[in-house]
């Protein structure tokens, strides 16, 4: 959310007089986090020109403030997050390959809310209780229909959408239980698949995710999933048939 021309100063700091408005020297986030952890959210949106400076800081463990000439030591751990596929961004030359491999040491893949089963109910209950307390509401929970809607809606906006809808429901509902109408979700926005179709869709998606984690290595994917390699080939052939 920080403008590109201010981002370098925000991360690495600046010296007094480095630019208009720099009335005093200021330590950046890298120095502030020295000895600890720096979380870089939406790293995939980092301007390309700044990626090289991030890489250099990680490789040398040194930063130079904007307007400064003296490198300063920093010792930090980086945790980065993104909603983009960075491998695709690297292929499109929108993200530096060397920085990608420097950051990609331990990867945690967070699936979209619609693929997390009963987690949606757990997360919804957390938000509900938080907003009940915040707004001193008299809501007690979800109706049966409300729970069904939570499970069957696609949640294209993921957790942020869930949080927003529940805040609105707690503020505006006139009853004691939150239902589909309070969530602002109509019946035609929900989906209920036959069990066999839902199982097939989940397995297909899960195989694809593990295959991506293993960089397309089918043998390793089969080993991780505990299945015969031919099973992976069948899923890939079926995916190609569906695309055709």
mmCIF file with all atom_site columns, C-alpha atoms in Angstrom, residues 29 47 54 92 126 146 201:
data_model
loop_
_atom_site.group_PDB
_atom_site.id
_atom_site.type_symbol
_atom_site.label_atom_id
_atom_site.label_alt_id
_atom_site.label_comp_id
_atom_site.label_asym_id
_atom_site.label_entity_id
_atom_site.label_seq_id
_atom_site.pdbx_PDB_ins_code
_atom_site.Cartn_x
_atom_site.Cartn_y
_atom_site.Cartn_z
_atom_site.occupancy
_atom_site.B_iso_or_equiv
_atom_site.pdbx_formal_charge
_atom_site.auth_seq_id
_atom_site.auth_comp_id
_atom_site.auth_asym_id
_atom_site.auth_atom_id
_atom_site.pdbx_PDB_model_num
ATOM 1 C CA . UNK A 1 29  ? 11.808  -1.659  8.853   1.00 0.00 ? 29  UNK A CA 1
ATOM 2 C CA . UNK A 1 47  ? 8.288   -3.157  -7.619  1.00 0.00 ? 47  UNK A CA 1
ATOM 3 C CA . UNK A 1 54  ? 15.797  -6.650  -1.131  1.00 0.00 ? 54  UNK A CA 1
ATOM 4 C CA . UNK A 1 92  ? 6.502   -13.651 -17.011 1.00 0.00 ? 92  UNK A CA 1
ATOM 5 C CA . UNK A 1 126 ? -14.487 -16.923 15.832  1.00 0.00 ? 126 UNK A CA 1
ATOM 6 C CA . UNK A 1 146 ? -26.935 -20.206 7.961   1.00 0.00 ? 146 UNK A CA 1
ATOM 7 C CA . UNK A 1 201 ? -13.160 -32.534 -7.299  1.00 0.00 ? 201 UNK A CA 1
#
